[in-house]
Coordinates of C-alpha atoms in Angstrom, one line a residue:
X1 CA -18.8 -10.3 41.3
X2 CA -15.4 -11.9 39.8
X3 CA -14.1 -11.5 36.6
X4 CA -14.1 -15.9 37.1
X5 CA -17.2 -16.1 38.8
X6 CA -19.2 -14.7 35.4
X7 CA -17.4 -16.5 33.1
X8 CA -18.5 -19.9 35.0
X9 CA -22.1 -18.5 35.2
X10 CA -21.5 -17.9 31.4
X11 CA -20.2 -20.8 30.7
X12 CA -23.2 -22.3 32.7
X13 CA -26.3 -20.8 30.4
X14 CA -23.8 -22.1 27.5
X15 CA -22.5 -18.3 25.9
X16 CA -18.7 -18.7 26.3
X17 CA -18.5 -20.7 22.9
X18 CA -14.9 -19.3 21.7
X19 CA -12.9 -21.8 22.0
X20 CA -9.3 -20.6 24.1
X21 CA -5.7 -20.7 22.1
X22 CA -3.4 -23.0 23.0
X23 CA -0.7 -21.5 25.6
X24 CA 2.3 -23.1 23.3
X25 CA 5.8 -23.4 24.2
X26 CA 8.3 -22.3 22.6
X27 CA 10.3 -24.5 20.0
X28 CA 13.9 -23.2 19.3
X29 CA 15.6 -25.8 15.7
X30 CA 18.8 -25.2 14.5
X31 CA 19.1 -23.8 11.1
X32 CA 20.7 -23.3 8.7
X33 CA 20.2 -19.8 6.2
X34 CA 21.3 -19.5 2.5
X35 CA 22.1 -15.4 2.2
X36 CA 21.2 -14.0 -1.1
X37 CA 24.3 -15.0 -4.4
X38 CA 25.9 -12.1 -4.9
X39 CA 26.8 -12.3 -1.7
X40 CA 29.1 -15.3 -1.9
X41 CA 29.2 -16.6 1.0
X42 CA 28.9 -20.0 2.2
X43 CA 25.2 -20.8 4.3
X44 CA 25.0 -19.2 7.7
X45 CA 24.2 -22.5 10.7
X46 CA 21.6 -20.9 13.5
X47 CA 19.0 -21.7 15.9
X48 CA 15.3 -20.3 16.0
X49 CA 13.4 -20.1 18.2
X50 CA 9.3 -19.7 17.4
X51 CA 5.7 -19.9 19.3
X52 CA 3.2 -21.8 17.4
X53 CA -0.3 -20.6 18.3
X54 CA -3.6 -21.7 17.6
X55 CA -6.9 -22.9 19.6
X56 CA -6.8 -25.9 21.7
X57 CA -9.9 -27.4 20.1
X58 CA -11.9 -27.4 16.9
X59 CA -14.1 -29.3 15.0
X60 CA -14.3 -30.6 11.7
X61 CA -15.7 -28.1 8.3
X62 CA -14.2 -24.9 11.2
X63 CA -11.2 -22.7 9.9
X64 CA -8.6 -21.9 12.0
X65 CA -6.0 -19.0 12.7
X66 CA -2.1 -19.9 13.4
X67 CA 1.1 -18.0 14.1
X68 CA 3.9 -17.7 14.4
X69 CA 5.9 -15.7 16.1
X70 CA 9.1 -16.1 16.1
X71 CA 11.4 -14.9 19.3
X72 CA 14.3 -15.5 18.5
X73 CA 16.1 -15.3 14.5
X74 CA 18.9 -17.4 13.8
X75 CA 21.4 -14.0 12.9
X76 CA 22.1 -10.7 13.4
X77 CA 21.3 -7.5 11.8
X78 CA 25.3 -7.3 10.2
X79 CA 27.5 -3.9 11.4
X80 CA 27.5 -1.7 8.9
X81 CA 23.7 0.1 7.9
X82 CA 20.8 0.6 10.3
X83 CA 17.4 -1.0 8.8
X84 CA 14.9 1.5 8.8
X85 CA 11.3 1.1 9.6
X86 CA 8.7 -1.5 8.0
X87 CA 12.4 -2.6 5.3
X88 CA 11.7 -6.4 6.5
X89 CA 9.1 -8.9 5.4
X90 CA 8.4 -12.9 7.0
X91 CA 6.9 -16.0 5.5
X92 CA 7.0 -19.6 6.1
X93 CA 5.8 -23.1 6.2
X94 CA 3.8 -24.5 9.2
X95 CA 3.7 -28.9 9.3
X96 CA 0.3 -30.4 9.6
X97 CA 0.5 -33.4 10.9
X98 CA -0.9 -36.5 13.4
X99 CA -4.5 -36.6 12.1
X100 CA -3.9 -34.3 9.0
X101 CA -1.2 -34.5 6.8
X102 CA -0.4 -30.5 4.5
X103 CA 1.3 -27.4 4.3
X104 CA -0.5 -23.8 6.3
X105 CA 1.5 -20.9 4.9
X106 CA 2.1 -17.6 6.4
X107 CA 2.9 -14.4 6.0
X108 CA 3.9 -11.0 8.3
X109 CA 3.1 -7.2 6.7
X110 CA 6.5 -5.7 6.5
X111 CA 6.8 -3.8 9.9
X112 CA 9.5 -3.7 12.0
X113 CA 11.1 -1.3 14.4
X114 CA 13.7 0.6 13.6
X115 CA 17.4 -2.1 13.6
X116 CA 20.5 -0.9 14.3
X117 CA 23.6 -2.4 13.3
X118 CA 24.9 -5.6 15.2
X119 CA 21.3 -6.3 17.2
X120 CA 18.7 -9.4 17.0
X121 CA 16.8 -9.2 13.8
X122 CA 13.1 -8.1 14.6
X123 CA 10.4 -10.0 12.1
X124 CA 7.1 -9.8 12.7
X125 CA 4.6 -12.1 13.4
X126 CA 3.3 -14.4 10.8
X127 CA -0.1 -15.7 10.4
X128 CA -1.2 -18.6 7.7
X129 CA -6.0 -20.2 7.7
X130 CA -5.8 -24.5 8.6
X131 CA -9.3 -25.6 7.9
X132 CA -9.8 -28.7 9.2
X133 CA -11.1 -32.0 8.0
X134 CA -10.4 -34.7 9.7
X135 CA -11.0 -35.9 13.5
X136 CA -8.4 -36.4 15.9
X137 CA -5.1 -34.5 17.2
X138 CA -3.9 -32.2 14.9
X139 CA 0.2 -31.1 15.2
X140 CA 1.1 -27.8 14.3
X141 CA 5.2 -27.5 13.4
X142 CA 7.3 -24.4 13.0
X143 CA 9.5 -25.6 9.2
X144 CA 11.1 -23.6 6.6
X145 CA 10.7 -19.4 6.5
X146 CA 12.0 -16.6 4.8
X147 CA 13.6 -12.8 5.3
X148 CA 12.6 -10.3 2.8
X149 CA 14.0 -6.7 3.4
X150 CA 13.5 -4.2 1.5
X151 CA 15.9 -1.2 1.3
X152 CA 18.6 0.0 -1.4
X153 CA 17.5 -4.4 -3.2
X154 CA 15.3 -6.7 -2.0
X155 CA 17.2 -9.8 -1.1
X156 CA 15.4 -12.4 0.7
X157 CA 17.1 -14.5 3.4
X158 CA 16.0 -18.2 2.7
X159 CA 16.1 -20.1 5.7
X160 CA 15.3 -24.2 6.9
X161 CA 15.5 -26.7 9.9
X162 CA 18.9 -29.0 9.8
X163 CA 17.4 -31.1 12.5
X164 CA 13.3 -32.2 13.8
X165 CA 12.1 -30.3 15.0
X166 CA 8.7 -30.6 17.8
X167 CA 5.5 -29.6 17.9
X168 CA 5.0 -26.4 18.4
X169 CA 0.8 -26.4 19.2
X170 CA -1.6 -29.2 19.2
X171 CA -5.5 -29.2 18.1
X172 CA -7.8 -31.3 19.6
X173 CA -10.6 -31.9 16.5
X174 CA -14.0 -33.9 17.2
X175 CA -15.8 -36.6 15.8
X176 CA -17.9 -35.7 13.0
X177 CA -17.8 -36.0 9.5
X178 CA -14.5 -35.6 7.4
X179 CA -13.8 -33.9 4.0
X180 CA -11.5 -36.9 3.4
X181 CA -9.0 -34.6 1.8
X182 CA -5.0 -34.9 3.5
X183 CA -4.8 -31.1 2.0
X184 CA -4.3 -28.4 4.4
X185 CA -6.7 -24.9 3.9
X186 CA -4.5 -21.4 3.7
X187 CA -1.6 -22.3 1.8
X188 CA -2.1 -18.8 0.1
X189 CA -1.0 -16.6 2.1
X190 CA 2.6 -17.5 2.4
X191 CA 5.9 -15.5 1.5
X192 CA 5.3 -15.1 -3.0
X193 CA 5.8 -11.4 -2.1
X194 CA 8.7 -9.8 -2.3
X195 CA 9.2 -6.1 -0.8
X196 CA 9.8 -5.7 -5.0
X197 CA 7.0 -4.5 -7.5
X198 CA 5.9 -6.9 -10.0
X199 CA 7.3 -6.3 -13.4
X200 CA 5.8 -4.8 -16.4
X201 CA 5.8 -7.4 -18.4
X202 CA 8.2 -9.1 -21.5
X203 CA 7.0 -5.0 -23.3
X204 CA 7.6 -5.9 -27.2
X205 CA 11.0 -3.7 -27.3
X206 CA 12.4 -3.1 -30.7
X207 CA 13.9 -5.8 -32.3
X208 CA 16.5 -5.7 -34.8
X209 CA 13.8 -2.4 -36.2
X210 CA 16.0 0.4 -38.4
X211 CA 17.7 2.1 -36.9
X212 CA 17.4 6.3 -37.0
X213 CA 20.0 9.1 -38.0
X214 CA 23.5 8.1 -38.7
X215 CA 23.7 5.2 -41.1
X216 CA 24.9 6.9 -43.4
X217 CA 28.5 8.3 -43.1
X218 CA 29.5 6.7 -41.5
X219 CA 33.6 5.5 -42.9
X220 CA 35.5 9.1 -44.1
X221 CA 34.2 13.1 -43.9
X222 CA 30.4 14.1 -44.1
X223 CA 28.2 13.6 -40.4
X224 CA 30.2 13.7 -36.9
X225 CA 27.3 12.9 -34.7
X226 CA 25.0 9.9 -34.6
X227 CA 22.2 10.5 -32.8
X228 CA 20.6 7.1 -32.0
X229 CA 17.0 5.7 -30.8
X230 CA 15.8 4.9 -28.0
X231 CA 15.1 1.2 -27.0
X232 CA 13.0 -0.9 -25.0
X233 CA 15.5 -2.8 -22.5
X234 CA 13.5 -5.7 -20.0
X235 CA 16.8 -6.9 -17.8
X236 CA 16.3 -10.2 -15.8
X237 CA 18.5 -9.8 -12.5
X238 CA 17.8 -12.9 -11.5
X239 CA 17.2 -14.0 -7.5
X240 CA 19.3 -10.1 -6.8
X241 CA 16.4 -8.4 -8.4
X242 CA 12.2 -10.4 -8.7
X243 CA 11.2 -9.1 -11.4
X244 CA 13.6 -7.1 -13.3
X245 CA 14.2 -4.0 -14.9
X246 CA 13.1 -2.1 -17.7
X247 CA 14.2 0.6 -18.7
X248 CA 14.5 3.1 -22.2
X249 CA 17.9 3.0 -23.5
X250 CA 19.7 5.4 -26.3
X251 CA 22.8 4.9 -27.2
X252 CA 24.4 7.8 -29.9
X253 CA 28.4 8.4 -31.3
X254 CA 30.2 11.1 -32.1
X255 CA 32.8 10.1 -35.5
X256 CA 36.6 10.5 -34.4
X257 CA 38.9 10.6 -36.7
X258 CA 37.8 6.2 -37.6
X259 CA 36.9 5.6 -34.2
X260 CA 33.1 6.4 -32.5
X261 CA 32.6 8.2 -28.9
X262 CA 29.3 6.1 -28.1
X263 CA 27.3 7.8 -25.5
X264 CA 24.7 5.8 -24.3
X265 CA 21.8 6.5 -22.0
X266 CA 18.9 5.8 -19.8
X267 CA 15.8 6.8 -17.6
X268 CA 16.8 9.8 -15.7
X269 CA 15.0 11.2 -12.4
X270 CA 12.9 7.5 -13.2
X271 CA 14.0 6.0 -9.0
X272 CA 13.3 7.3 -6.2
X273 CA 16.1 6.2 -2.9
X274 CA 14.7 4.6 -0.3
X275 CA 17.3 5.9 1.6
X276 CA 20.2 8.3 1.9
X277 CA 23.1 7.2 0.2
X278 CA 26.9 8.5 0.0
X279 CA 28.4 10.1 -3.2
X280 CA 30.3 6.9 -4.9
X281 CA 27.1 4.6 -3.7
X282 CA 26.6 3.7 -7.6
X283 CA 28.2 2.8 -10.9
X284 CA 26.4 2.0 -14.5
X285 CA 28.5 0.0 -17.0
X286 CA 26.8 -1.5 -20.3
X287 CA 27.4 -4.3 -22.9
X288 CA 26.9 -2.8 -27.0
X289 CA 26.5 -6.0 -28.7
X290 CA 27.8 -5.6 -31.9
X291 CA 25.5 -7.0 -34.8
X292 CA 25.6 -7.0 -38.6
X293 CA 29.1 -6.5 -40.7
X294 CA 31.1 -6.1 -36.6
X295 CA 31.2 -8.3 -34.3
X296 CA 31.4 -8.3 -30.4
X297 CA 31.0 -6.5 -27.3
X298 CA 32.2 -2.5 -27.0
X299 CA 31.5 -1.7 -22.6
X300 CA 30.6 2.3 -21.3
X301 CA 31.4 3.0 -17.9
X302 CA 29.0 5.9 -16.4
X303 CA 30.7 7.9 -13.0
X304 CA 29.8 6.7 -9.6
X305 CA 26.8 10.1 -8.4
X306 CA 29.0 12.9 -6.8
X307 CA 27.1 14.3 -4.7
X308 CA 24.9 11.6 -1.2
X309 CA 21.7 11.0 -2.8
X310 CA 18.8 11.9 -0.1
X311 CA 16.1 9.4 0.8
X312 CA 13.3 9.9 -1.8
X313 CA 15.7 11.9 -3.8
X314 CA 15.2 10.7 -7.8
X315 CA 19.0 8.8 -8.9
X316 CA 19.3 8.4 -12.5
X317 CA 22.5 6.5 -14.3
X318 CA 24.6 8.2 -14.7
X319 CA 25.8 8.3 -19.3
X320 CA 27.7 5.3 -20.1
X321 CA 30.6 6.7 -22.8
X322 CA 33.4 4.5 -24.3
X323 CA 35.4 4.2 -27.9
X324 CA 33.9 1.5 -30.9
X325 CA 37.3 1.2 -33.6
X326 CA 35.7 -0.8 -36.0
X327 CA 37.2 -3.9 -37.1
X328 CA 34.7 -4.4 -40.7
X329 CA 33.4 -2.5 -43.0
X330 CA 29.5 -2.1 -43.6
X331 CA 26.7 -1.5 -41.6
X332 CA 27.1 -2.1 -38.1
X333 CA 24.6 -2.5 -35.4
X334 CA 24.3 -1.0 -32.1
X335 CA 22.5 -3.4 -29.2
X336 CA 22.6 -2.7 -25.6
X337 CA 23.9 -5.5 -23.6
X338 CA 24.0 -6.4 -20.5
X339 CA 24.3 -3.5 -17.7
X340 CA 26.0 -3.7 -14.8
X341 CA 26.1 -1.7 -11.6
X342 CA 29.0 -1.8 -9.5
X343 CA 27.0 -0.4 -5.3
X344 CA 30.0 0.3 -2.7
X345 CA 27.8 2.1 0.4
X346 CA 31.7 3.0 2.5
X347 CA 35.2 4.3 0.9
X348 CA 38.1 1.7 0.3
X349 CA 35.5 -1.0 -0.3
X350 CA 35.6 -3.2 -2.6
X351 CA 32.2 -3.5 -5.0
X352 CA 30.0 -4.9 -5.0
X353 CA 28.7 -6.4 -8.7
X354 CA 25.3 -6.7 -9.9
X355 CA 24.8 -8.2 -13.8
X356 CA 21.7 -7.9 -15.2
X357 CA 21.0 -10.0 -18.5
X358 CA 19.3 -8.0 -21.7
X359 CA 16.4 -10.6 -22.0
X360 CA 14.8 -8.0 -24.3
X361 CA 16.8 -5.5 -26.8
X362 CA 16.6 -4.0 -30.1
X363 CA 19.0 -1.9 -32.0
X364 CA 19.4 2.0 -30.6
X365 CA 21.6 2.9 -33.7
X366 CA 23.7 1.6 -37.5
X367 CA 26.9 3.1 -38.4
X368 CA 28.6 2.9 -41.9
X369 CA 32.1 2.6 -41.4
X370 CA 35.0 1.3 -42.6
X371 CA 37.5 -1.0 -41.3
X372 CA 40.4 0.2 -38.9
X373 CA 43.6 -1.3 -37.9
X374 CA 42.7 -3.1 -34.5
X375 CA 39.0 -2.7 -34.9
X376 CA 37.1 -5.2 -33.4
X377 CA 36.1 -8.1 -35.3
X378 CA 35.2 -11.6 -35.7
X379 CA 39.0 -12.8 -35.8
X380 CA 39.3 -10.7 -31.5
X381 CA 38.9 -7.5 -30.4
X382 CA 41.0 -4.8 -28.3
X383 CA 40.9 -1.4 -26.6
X384 CA 37.8 -1.2 -25.6
X385 CA 36.0 -4.7 -27.7
X386 CA 34.8 -7.6 -25.2
X387 CA 34.9 -10.7 -26.5
X388 CA 32.5 -12.8 -27.7
X389 CA 29.6 -11.8 -29.6
X390 CA 27.1 -11.7 -27.5
X391 CA 29.5 -12.5 -24.5
X392 CA 28.5 -11.1 -21.0
X393 CA 30.1 -8.8 -18.9
X394 CA 32.7 -9.3 -16.6
X395 CA 32.0 -8.4 -13.2
X396 CA 34.0 -10.4 -10.5
X397 CA 36.5 -11.2 -10.0
X398 CA 38.5 -14.9 -11.0
X399 CA 40.7 -16.2 -8.7
X400 CA 40.2 -17.0 -5.1
X401 CA 41.6 -14.3 -3.6
X402 CA 38.6 -11.8 -5.2
X403 CA 36.8 -13.9 -4.5
X404 CA 37.2 -14.1 -0.6
X405 CA 37.7 -10.4 -0.3
X406 CA 34.4 -9.4 -2.1
X407 CA 32.5 -12.1 -0.2
X408 CA 34.6 -10.7 3.1
X409 CA 33.2 -6.9 3.2
X410 CA 29.5 -8.8 1.6
X411 CA 29.5 -11.5 4.9
X412 CA 29.1 -7.7 6.2
X413 CA 26.4 -7.2 4.6
X414 CA 24.5 -10.0 3.4
X415 CA 23.3 -11.9 6.6
X416 CA 19.5 -12.4 7.7
X417 CA 17.3 -9.8 6.8
X418 CA 20.2 -7.5 6.4
X419 CA 21.8 -8.2 2.6
X420 CA 21.3 -4.7 0.8
X421 CA 23.1 -4.8 -2.0
X422 CA 20.9 -6.2 -4.4
X423 CA 18.8 -3.7 -6.4
X424 CA 15.7 -3.0 -5.8
X425 CA 13.2 -3.2 -8.8
X426 CA 12.8 0.2 -9.3
X427 CA 8.7 0.8 -10.7
X428 CA 9.4 3.6 -12.2
X429 CA 12.7 2.7 -13.8
X430 CA 10.8 -0.2 -15.6
X431 CA 7.7 2.2 -17.1
X432 CA 9.3 5.2 -18.2
X433 CA 9.1 5.6 -21.6

């Protein structure tokens, strides 16, 4: 017996009850995509092609599955870095119209084949659920979507239609008692997750805790080494690093004449490289905020990684060093402040700066200082001391030429799904004491 004959017999007997999925036509619409803030790039204009699938018929009270298949995203993976398998995760919204209104949030798994440079982005199928609340024809229209990439860093590129989009599917709903509410169901599966791990929360800091060791003889002979204590610092990197970073930081000093050579250490081996990194890819720097008798900031820097870092290998930020020349006499506190990491993926390319503001910190070291000529202080700074107290490090070019140069390099790296230079919020880094 033919398959068609079997279907007719079962249907006549009332056994074939499942609704037939709607065969949705592909919908193409003009799209504007906003690259991650770190790229300094203007919005990207392109086209997106989507197929929305849903049951052709339903009844009031049913909960139906909605799927979004991205046939074509609005941009390619740029010609800089191959994206690894399973690093891209899409999420989006489907607008509900007609007899019922609202929004269905859809999300796909972090699942993709390897995506070579300069090739189309491949997005997994996104799914969500809609509760049917009113009778009549319900239309489903693709709306905004987000592409999340978790490779080296976690980034989000947000895309939205720039023209009126046609409905991608229609559900015919049979009459019955309605629930009256116009809000759709299934609005919880959207793109709330962002590849990066959740934060460990704003852990309590040591505040202005009593400092260790070298709080006694900073001014004249005697003690020369002043070990600091580790303080937990929570960093807010904005949209660049969802959830931020948490790491213990220790500031130590060695007296050298009237100045102090500073050494700053963060957690060692506390993160795993999500991919192979070349030598020279990661270079850290940090602002140390002065308090007590002196004020201003001292910048410390560390060398880039000297050797390539294999995929999944432990990664440590190098120790940072700088010189503090006291501008005032008295007890001076040193507190970790802004952390900046320069990311350079190819020789000769301008680094992309990832600035992270310290939202919670604490005093790591206290020194008993004697003012030195040309030292830092409230009246001004010199040498390694930065400008105003609590100021943030300069992390990018202030002139248009520098910005354009950075944008040119970043533009080849940070497009749809290819913005791979935002730091991964490594779970172990944020949780290590």
